[in-house]
mmCIF file of C-alpha atoms and ligand atoms in Angstrom:
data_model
loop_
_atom_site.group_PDB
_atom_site.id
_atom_site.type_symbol
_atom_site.label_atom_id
_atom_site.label_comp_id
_atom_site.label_asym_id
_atom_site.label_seq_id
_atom_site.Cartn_x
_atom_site.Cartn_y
_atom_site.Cartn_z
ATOM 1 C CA UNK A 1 -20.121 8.084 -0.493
ATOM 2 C CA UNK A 2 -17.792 6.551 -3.283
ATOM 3 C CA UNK A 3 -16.358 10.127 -4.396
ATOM 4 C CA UNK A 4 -15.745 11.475 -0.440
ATOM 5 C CA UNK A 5 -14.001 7.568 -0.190
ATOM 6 C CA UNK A 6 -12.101 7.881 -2.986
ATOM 7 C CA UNK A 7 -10.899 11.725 -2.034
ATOM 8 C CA UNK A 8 -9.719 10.411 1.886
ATOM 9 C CA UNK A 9 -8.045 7.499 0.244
ATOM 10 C CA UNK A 10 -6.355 9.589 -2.387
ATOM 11 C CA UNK A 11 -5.178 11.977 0.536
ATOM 12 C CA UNK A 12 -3.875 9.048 2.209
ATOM 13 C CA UNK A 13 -1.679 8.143 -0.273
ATOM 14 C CA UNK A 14 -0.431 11.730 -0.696
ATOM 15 C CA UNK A 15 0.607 11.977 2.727
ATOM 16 C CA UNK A 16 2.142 8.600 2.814
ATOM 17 C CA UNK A 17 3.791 9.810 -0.289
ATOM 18 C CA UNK A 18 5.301 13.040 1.455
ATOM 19 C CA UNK A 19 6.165 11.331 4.341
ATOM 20 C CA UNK A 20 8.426 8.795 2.230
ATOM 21 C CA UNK A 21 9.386 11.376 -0.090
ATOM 22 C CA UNK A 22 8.518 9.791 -3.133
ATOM 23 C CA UNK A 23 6.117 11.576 -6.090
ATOM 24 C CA UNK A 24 2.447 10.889 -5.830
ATOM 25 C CA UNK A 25 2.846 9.493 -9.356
ATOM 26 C CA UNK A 26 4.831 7.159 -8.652
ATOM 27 C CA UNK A 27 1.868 4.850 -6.835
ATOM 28 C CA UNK A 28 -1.135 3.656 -8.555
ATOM 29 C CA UNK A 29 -4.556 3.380 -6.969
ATOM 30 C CA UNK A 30 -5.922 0.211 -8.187
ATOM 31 C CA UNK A 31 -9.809 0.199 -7.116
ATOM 32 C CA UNK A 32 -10.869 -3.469 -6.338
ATOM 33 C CA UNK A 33 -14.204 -4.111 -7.354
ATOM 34 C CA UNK A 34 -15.035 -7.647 -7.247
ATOM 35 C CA UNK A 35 -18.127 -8.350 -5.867
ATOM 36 C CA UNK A 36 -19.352 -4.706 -6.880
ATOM 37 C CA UNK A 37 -22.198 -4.082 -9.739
ATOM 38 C CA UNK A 38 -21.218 -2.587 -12.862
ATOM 39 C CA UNK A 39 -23.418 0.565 -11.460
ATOM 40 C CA UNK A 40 -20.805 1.156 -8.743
ATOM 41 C CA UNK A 41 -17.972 0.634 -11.241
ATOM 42 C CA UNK A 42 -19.226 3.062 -13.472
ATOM 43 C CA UNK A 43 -19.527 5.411 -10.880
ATOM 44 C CA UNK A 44 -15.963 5.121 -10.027
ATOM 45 C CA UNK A 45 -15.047 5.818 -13.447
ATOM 46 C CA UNK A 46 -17.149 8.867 -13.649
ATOM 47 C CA UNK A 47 -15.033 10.058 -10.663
ATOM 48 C CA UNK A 48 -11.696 8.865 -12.931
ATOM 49 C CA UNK A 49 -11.101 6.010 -11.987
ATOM 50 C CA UNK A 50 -9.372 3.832 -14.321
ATOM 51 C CA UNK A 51 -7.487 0.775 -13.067
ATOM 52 C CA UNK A 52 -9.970 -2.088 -11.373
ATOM 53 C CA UNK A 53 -8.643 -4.923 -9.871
ATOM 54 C CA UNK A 54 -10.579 -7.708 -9.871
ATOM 55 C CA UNK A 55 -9.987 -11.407 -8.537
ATOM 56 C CA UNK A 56 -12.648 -13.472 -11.071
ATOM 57 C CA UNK A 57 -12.335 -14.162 -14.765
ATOM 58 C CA UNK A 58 -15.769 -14.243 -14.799
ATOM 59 C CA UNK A 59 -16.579 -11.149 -13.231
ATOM 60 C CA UNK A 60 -13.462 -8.922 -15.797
ATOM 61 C CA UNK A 61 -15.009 -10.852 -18.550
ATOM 62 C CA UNK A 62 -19.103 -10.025 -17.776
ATOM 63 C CA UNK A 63 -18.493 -6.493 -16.674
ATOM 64 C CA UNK A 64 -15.656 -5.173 -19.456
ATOM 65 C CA UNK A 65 -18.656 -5.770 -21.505
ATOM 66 C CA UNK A 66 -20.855 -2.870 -20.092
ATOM 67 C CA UNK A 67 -17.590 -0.294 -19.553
ATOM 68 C CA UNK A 68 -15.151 2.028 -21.685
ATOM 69 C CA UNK A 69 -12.524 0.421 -23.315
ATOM 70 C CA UNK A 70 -9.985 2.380 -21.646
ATOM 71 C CA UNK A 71 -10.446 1.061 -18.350
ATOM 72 C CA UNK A 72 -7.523 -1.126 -17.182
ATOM 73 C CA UNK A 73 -8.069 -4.405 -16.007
ATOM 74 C CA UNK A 74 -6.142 -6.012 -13.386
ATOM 75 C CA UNK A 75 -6.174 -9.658 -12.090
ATOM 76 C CA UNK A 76 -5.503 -10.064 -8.594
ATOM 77 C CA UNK A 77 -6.639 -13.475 -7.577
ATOM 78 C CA UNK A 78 -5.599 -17.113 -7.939
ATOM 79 C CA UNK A 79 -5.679 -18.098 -11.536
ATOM 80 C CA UNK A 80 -6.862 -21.011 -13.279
ATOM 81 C CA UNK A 81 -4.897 -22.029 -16.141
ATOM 82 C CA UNK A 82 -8.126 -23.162 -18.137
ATOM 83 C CA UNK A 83 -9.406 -19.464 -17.746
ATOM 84 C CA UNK A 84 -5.981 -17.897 -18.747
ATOM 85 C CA UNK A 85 -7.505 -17.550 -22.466
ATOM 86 C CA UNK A 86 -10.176 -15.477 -21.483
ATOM 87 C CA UNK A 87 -8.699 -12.297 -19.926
ATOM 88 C CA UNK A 88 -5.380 -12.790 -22.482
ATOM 89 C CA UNK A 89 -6.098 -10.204 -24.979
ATOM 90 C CA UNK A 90 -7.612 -7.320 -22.760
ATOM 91 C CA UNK A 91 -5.917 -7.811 -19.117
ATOM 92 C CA UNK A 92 -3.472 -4.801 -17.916
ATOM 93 C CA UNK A 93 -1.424 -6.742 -15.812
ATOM 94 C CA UNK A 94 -1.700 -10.453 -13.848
ATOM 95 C CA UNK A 95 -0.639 -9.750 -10.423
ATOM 96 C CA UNK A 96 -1.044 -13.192 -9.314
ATOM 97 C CA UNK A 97 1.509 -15.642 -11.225
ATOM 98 C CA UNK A 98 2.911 -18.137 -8.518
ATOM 99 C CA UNK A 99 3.891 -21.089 -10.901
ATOM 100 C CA UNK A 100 5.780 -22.360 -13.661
ATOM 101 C CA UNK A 101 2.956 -23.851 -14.712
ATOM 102 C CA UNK A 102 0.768 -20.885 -14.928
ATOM 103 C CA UNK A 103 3.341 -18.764 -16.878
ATOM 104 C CA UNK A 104 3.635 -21.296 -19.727
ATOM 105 C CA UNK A 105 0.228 -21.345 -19.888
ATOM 106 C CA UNK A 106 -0.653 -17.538 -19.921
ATOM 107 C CA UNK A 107 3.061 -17.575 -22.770
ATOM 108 C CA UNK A 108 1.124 -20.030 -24.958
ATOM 109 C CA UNK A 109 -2.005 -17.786 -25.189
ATOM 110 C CA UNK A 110 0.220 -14.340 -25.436
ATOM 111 C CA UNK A 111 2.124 -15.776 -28.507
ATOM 112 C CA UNK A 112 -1.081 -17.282 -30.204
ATOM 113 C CA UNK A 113 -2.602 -13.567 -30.387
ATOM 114 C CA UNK A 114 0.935 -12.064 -30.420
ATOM 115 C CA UNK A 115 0.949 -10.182 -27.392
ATOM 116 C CA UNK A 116 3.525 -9.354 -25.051
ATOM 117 C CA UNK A 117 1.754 -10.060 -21.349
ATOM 118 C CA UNK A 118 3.268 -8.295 -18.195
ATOM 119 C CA UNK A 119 2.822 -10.388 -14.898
ATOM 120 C CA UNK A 120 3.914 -10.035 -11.464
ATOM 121 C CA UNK A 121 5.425 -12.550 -9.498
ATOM 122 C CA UNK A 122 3.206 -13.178 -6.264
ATOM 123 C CA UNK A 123 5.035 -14.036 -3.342
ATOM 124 C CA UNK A 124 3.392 -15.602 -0.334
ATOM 125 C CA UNK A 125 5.574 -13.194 2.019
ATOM 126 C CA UNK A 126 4.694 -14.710 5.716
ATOM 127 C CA UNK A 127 4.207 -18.272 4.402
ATOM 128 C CA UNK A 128 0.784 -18.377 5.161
ATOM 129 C CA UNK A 129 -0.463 -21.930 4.317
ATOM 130 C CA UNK A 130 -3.980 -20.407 3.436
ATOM 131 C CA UNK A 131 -2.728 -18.241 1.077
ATOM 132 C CA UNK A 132 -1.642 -18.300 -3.048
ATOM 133 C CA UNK A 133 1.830 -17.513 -3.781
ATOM 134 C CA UNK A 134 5.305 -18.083 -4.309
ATOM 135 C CA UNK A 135 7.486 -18.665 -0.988
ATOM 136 C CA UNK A 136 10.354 -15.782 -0.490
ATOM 137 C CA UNK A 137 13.378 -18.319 -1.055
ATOM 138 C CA UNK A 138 12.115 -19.817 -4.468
ATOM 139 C CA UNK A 139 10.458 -16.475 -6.070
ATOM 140 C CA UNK A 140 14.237 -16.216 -7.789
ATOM 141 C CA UNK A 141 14.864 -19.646 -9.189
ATOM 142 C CA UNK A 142 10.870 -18.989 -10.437
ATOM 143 C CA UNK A 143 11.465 -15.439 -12.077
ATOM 144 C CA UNK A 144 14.748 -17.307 -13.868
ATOM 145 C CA UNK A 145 12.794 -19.680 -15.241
ATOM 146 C CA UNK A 146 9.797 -17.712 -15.980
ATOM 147 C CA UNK A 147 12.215 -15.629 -17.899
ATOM 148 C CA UNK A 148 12.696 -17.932 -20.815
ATOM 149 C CA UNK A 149 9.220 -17.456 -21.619
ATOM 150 C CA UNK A 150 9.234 -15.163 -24.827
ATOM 151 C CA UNK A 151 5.875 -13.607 -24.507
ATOM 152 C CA UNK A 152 5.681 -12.789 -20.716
ATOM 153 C CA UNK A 153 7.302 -9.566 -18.975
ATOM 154 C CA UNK A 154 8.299 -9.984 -15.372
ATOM 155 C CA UNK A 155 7.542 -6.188 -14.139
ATOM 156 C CA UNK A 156 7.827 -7.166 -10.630
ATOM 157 C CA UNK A 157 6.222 -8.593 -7.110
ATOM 158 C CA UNK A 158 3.032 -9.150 -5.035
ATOM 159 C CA UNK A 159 2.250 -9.834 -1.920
ATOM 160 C CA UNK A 160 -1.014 -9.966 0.266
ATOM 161 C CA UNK A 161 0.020 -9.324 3.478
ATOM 162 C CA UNK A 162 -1.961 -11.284 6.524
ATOM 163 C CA UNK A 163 -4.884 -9.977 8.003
ATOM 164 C CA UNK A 164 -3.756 -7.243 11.000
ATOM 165 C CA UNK A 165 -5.363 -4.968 13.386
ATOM 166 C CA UNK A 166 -2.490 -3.040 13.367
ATOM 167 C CA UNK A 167 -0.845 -2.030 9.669
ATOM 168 C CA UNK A 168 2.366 -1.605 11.489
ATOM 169 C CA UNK A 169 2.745 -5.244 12.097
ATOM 170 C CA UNK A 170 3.273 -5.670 8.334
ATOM 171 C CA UNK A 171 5.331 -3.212 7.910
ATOM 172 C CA UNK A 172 8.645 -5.799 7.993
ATOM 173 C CA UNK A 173 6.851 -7.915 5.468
ATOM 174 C CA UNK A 174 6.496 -4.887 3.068
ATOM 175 C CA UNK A 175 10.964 -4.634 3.861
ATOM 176 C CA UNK A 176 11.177 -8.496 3.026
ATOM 177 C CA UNK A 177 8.991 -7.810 -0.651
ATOM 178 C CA UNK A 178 10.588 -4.928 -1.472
ATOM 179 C CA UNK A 179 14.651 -6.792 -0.509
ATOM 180 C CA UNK A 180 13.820 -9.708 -2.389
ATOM 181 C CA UNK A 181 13.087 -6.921 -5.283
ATOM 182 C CA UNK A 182 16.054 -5.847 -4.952
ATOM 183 C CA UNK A 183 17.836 -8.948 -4.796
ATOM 184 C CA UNK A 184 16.211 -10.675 -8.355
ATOM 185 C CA UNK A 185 17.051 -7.142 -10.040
ATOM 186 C CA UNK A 186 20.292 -7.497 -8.779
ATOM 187 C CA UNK A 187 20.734 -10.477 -11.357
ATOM 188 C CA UNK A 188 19.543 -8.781 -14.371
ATOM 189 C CA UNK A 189 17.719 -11.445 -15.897
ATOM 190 C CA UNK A 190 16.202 -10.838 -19.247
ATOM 191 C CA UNK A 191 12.666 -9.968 -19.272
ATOM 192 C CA UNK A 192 12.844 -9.448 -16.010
ATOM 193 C CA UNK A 193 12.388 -6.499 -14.017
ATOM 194 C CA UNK A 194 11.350 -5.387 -10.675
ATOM 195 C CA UNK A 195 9.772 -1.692 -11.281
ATOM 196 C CA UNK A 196 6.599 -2.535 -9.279
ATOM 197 C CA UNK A 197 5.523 -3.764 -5.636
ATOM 198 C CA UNK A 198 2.108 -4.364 -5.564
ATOM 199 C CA UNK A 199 1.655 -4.581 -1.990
ATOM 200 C CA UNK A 200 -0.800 -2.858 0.561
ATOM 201 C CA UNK A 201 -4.581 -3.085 0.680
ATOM 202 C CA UNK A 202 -7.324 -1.121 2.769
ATOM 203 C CA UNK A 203 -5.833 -1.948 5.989
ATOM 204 C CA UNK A 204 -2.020 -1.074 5.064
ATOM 205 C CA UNK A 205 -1.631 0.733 1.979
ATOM 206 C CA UNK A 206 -0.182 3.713 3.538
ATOM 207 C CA UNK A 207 2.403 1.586 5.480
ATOM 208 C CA UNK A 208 2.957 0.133 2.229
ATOM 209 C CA UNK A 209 3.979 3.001 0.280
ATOM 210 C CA UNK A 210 6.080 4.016 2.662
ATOM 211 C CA UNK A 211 8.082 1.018 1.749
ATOM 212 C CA UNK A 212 8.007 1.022 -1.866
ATOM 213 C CA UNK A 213 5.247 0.248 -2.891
ATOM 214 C CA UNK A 214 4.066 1.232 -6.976
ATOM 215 C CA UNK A 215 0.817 -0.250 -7.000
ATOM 216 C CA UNK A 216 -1.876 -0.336 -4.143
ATOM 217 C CA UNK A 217 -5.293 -2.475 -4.498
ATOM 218 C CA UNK A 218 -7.722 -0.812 -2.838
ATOM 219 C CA UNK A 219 -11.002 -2.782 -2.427
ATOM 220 C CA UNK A 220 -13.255 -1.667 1.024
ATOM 221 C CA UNK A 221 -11.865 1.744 1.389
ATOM 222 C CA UNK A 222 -13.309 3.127 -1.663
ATOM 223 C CA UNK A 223 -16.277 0.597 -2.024
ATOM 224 C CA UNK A 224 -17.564 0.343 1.939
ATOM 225 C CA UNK A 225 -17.511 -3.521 2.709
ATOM 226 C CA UNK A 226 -18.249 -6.575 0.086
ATOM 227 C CA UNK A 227 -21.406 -8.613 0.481
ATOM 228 C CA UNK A 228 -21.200 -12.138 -0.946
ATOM 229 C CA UNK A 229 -24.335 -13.920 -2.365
ATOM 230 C CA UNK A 230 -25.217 -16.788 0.439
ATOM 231 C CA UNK A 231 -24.191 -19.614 -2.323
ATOM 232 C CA UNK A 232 -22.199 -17.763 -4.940
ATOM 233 C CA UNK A 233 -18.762 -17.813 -3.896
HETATM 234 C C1 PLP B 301 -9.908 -8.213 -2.070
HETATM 235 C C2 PLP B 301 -8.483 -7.949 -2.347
HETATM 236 C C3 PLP B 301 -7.900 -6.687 -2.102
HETATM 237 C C4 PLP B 301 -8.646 -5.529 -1.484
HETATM 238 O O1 PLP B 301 -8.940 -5.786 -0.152
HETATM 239 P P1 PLP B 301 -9.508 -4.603 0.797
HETATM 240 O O2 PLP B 301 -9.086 -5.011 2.145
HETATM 241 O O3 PLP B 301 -10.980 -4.600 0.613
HETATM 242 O O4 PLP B 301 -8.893 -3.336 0.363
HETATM 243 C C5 PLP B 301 -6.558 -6.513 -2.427
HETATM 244 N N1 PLP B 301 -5.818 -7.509 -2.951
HETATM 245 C C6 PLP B 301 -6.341 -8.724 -3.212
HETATM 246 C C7 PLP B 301 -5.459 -9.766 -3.796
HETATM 247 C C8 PLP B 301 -7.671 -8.994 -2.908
HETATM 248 O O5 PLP B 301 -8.175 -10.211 -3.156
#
């Protein structure tokens, strides 16, 4: 089931691809895989699958330990600062940086083992009060300041759109993420550039690439639907 979800999702995003008339290589699949045994992971990467996106310190940190090194990690939920030191030395990219706060606190672990850290700005596009993220108007002043921090990269924006039967409806939210891209690369603040959208999940990610987007997560399409333990959140 995994491989013939993975081939209709990767067929997906070459026809969204042609249809926008951008290269297929310019979007990455990102597989989410929280909630998902290492078994299934492992599968996936049999199949080639190499970015996971995952939303849990806990879970990058327990299940990097049973996979290939080469697999790259990707955080894509709400981030505690205390757990920052955890994922700092083997972490692809943070997706989900929506404070000050946060990025001096992922900067102070980056210099201590000398790494330079790339993190995405995540912007909380239709102001949901439910939801993580940056509002639209301050993501600017944010990525200024966050650009004073030595170790971090700023290689762009995320969004999780809200919840819709119909992808289209978030289509103008997809506009607003990738124009507010624009906009903040417009300034050319140092360290800070605006090279990726990740935007678009199972429900939208072809509408998404259609308007820019360079990185999709991908969670139920590939993996069929996520069953959480009755008391483990
Ligand atoms: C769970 C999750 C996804 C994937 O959601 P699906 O609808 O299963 O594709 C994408 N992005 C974030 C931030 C998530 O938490």
């Amino acid at each position: 089931m995994l491989s013939k979800n993975l081939q209709q999702v990767e067929e997906n995003i070459a026809l969204a691809c042609e249809k926008a008339g951008r290269k297929r290589e310019e979007v990455t699949l990102v597989a989410v895989s929280k909630t998902k045994p290492v078994s299934v992971l492992s599968e996936a990467y049999g199949i080639g699958v190499r970015d996971f996106g995952e939303n849990k310190v806990q879970e990058i940190c327990e299940k990097r330990e049973s996979l290939p090194s080469d697999i790259r990690w990707h955080m894509i939920g709400h981030l505690q600062r205390n757990k920052v030191k955890h994922i700092i030395r083997d972490v692809a990219l943070i997706h989900s940086v929506d404070t000050y706060r946060l990025a001096e606190e992922i900067n102070i672990h980056a210099k201590k083992i000398k790494r330079i850290v790339p993190i995405l700005i995540e912007v909380n596009i239709a102001g949901e009060a439910t939801k993580f993220g940056v509002d639209a108007e301050e993501t600017m002043q944010l990525a200024e300041e966050i650009s004073k921090l030595d170790n971090l990269r700023v290689k762009g924006l995320m969004a999780v759109a809200p919840y819709v039967e119909n992808a289209e409806d978030n289509r103008h939210y997809f506009q607003k993420i990738r124009e507010l891209s624009v906009d903040i690369a417009r300034e050319n603040i140092d360290n800070v550039s605006m090279g990726v959208l990740s935007m678009g999940m199972t429900g939208d990610y072809t509408v998404a690439i259609e308007e820019g987007a360079t990185i999709v997560r991908v969670g139920t399409g590939i993996f069929g639907a996520r069953t959480y333990a009755a008391n483990a959140k």
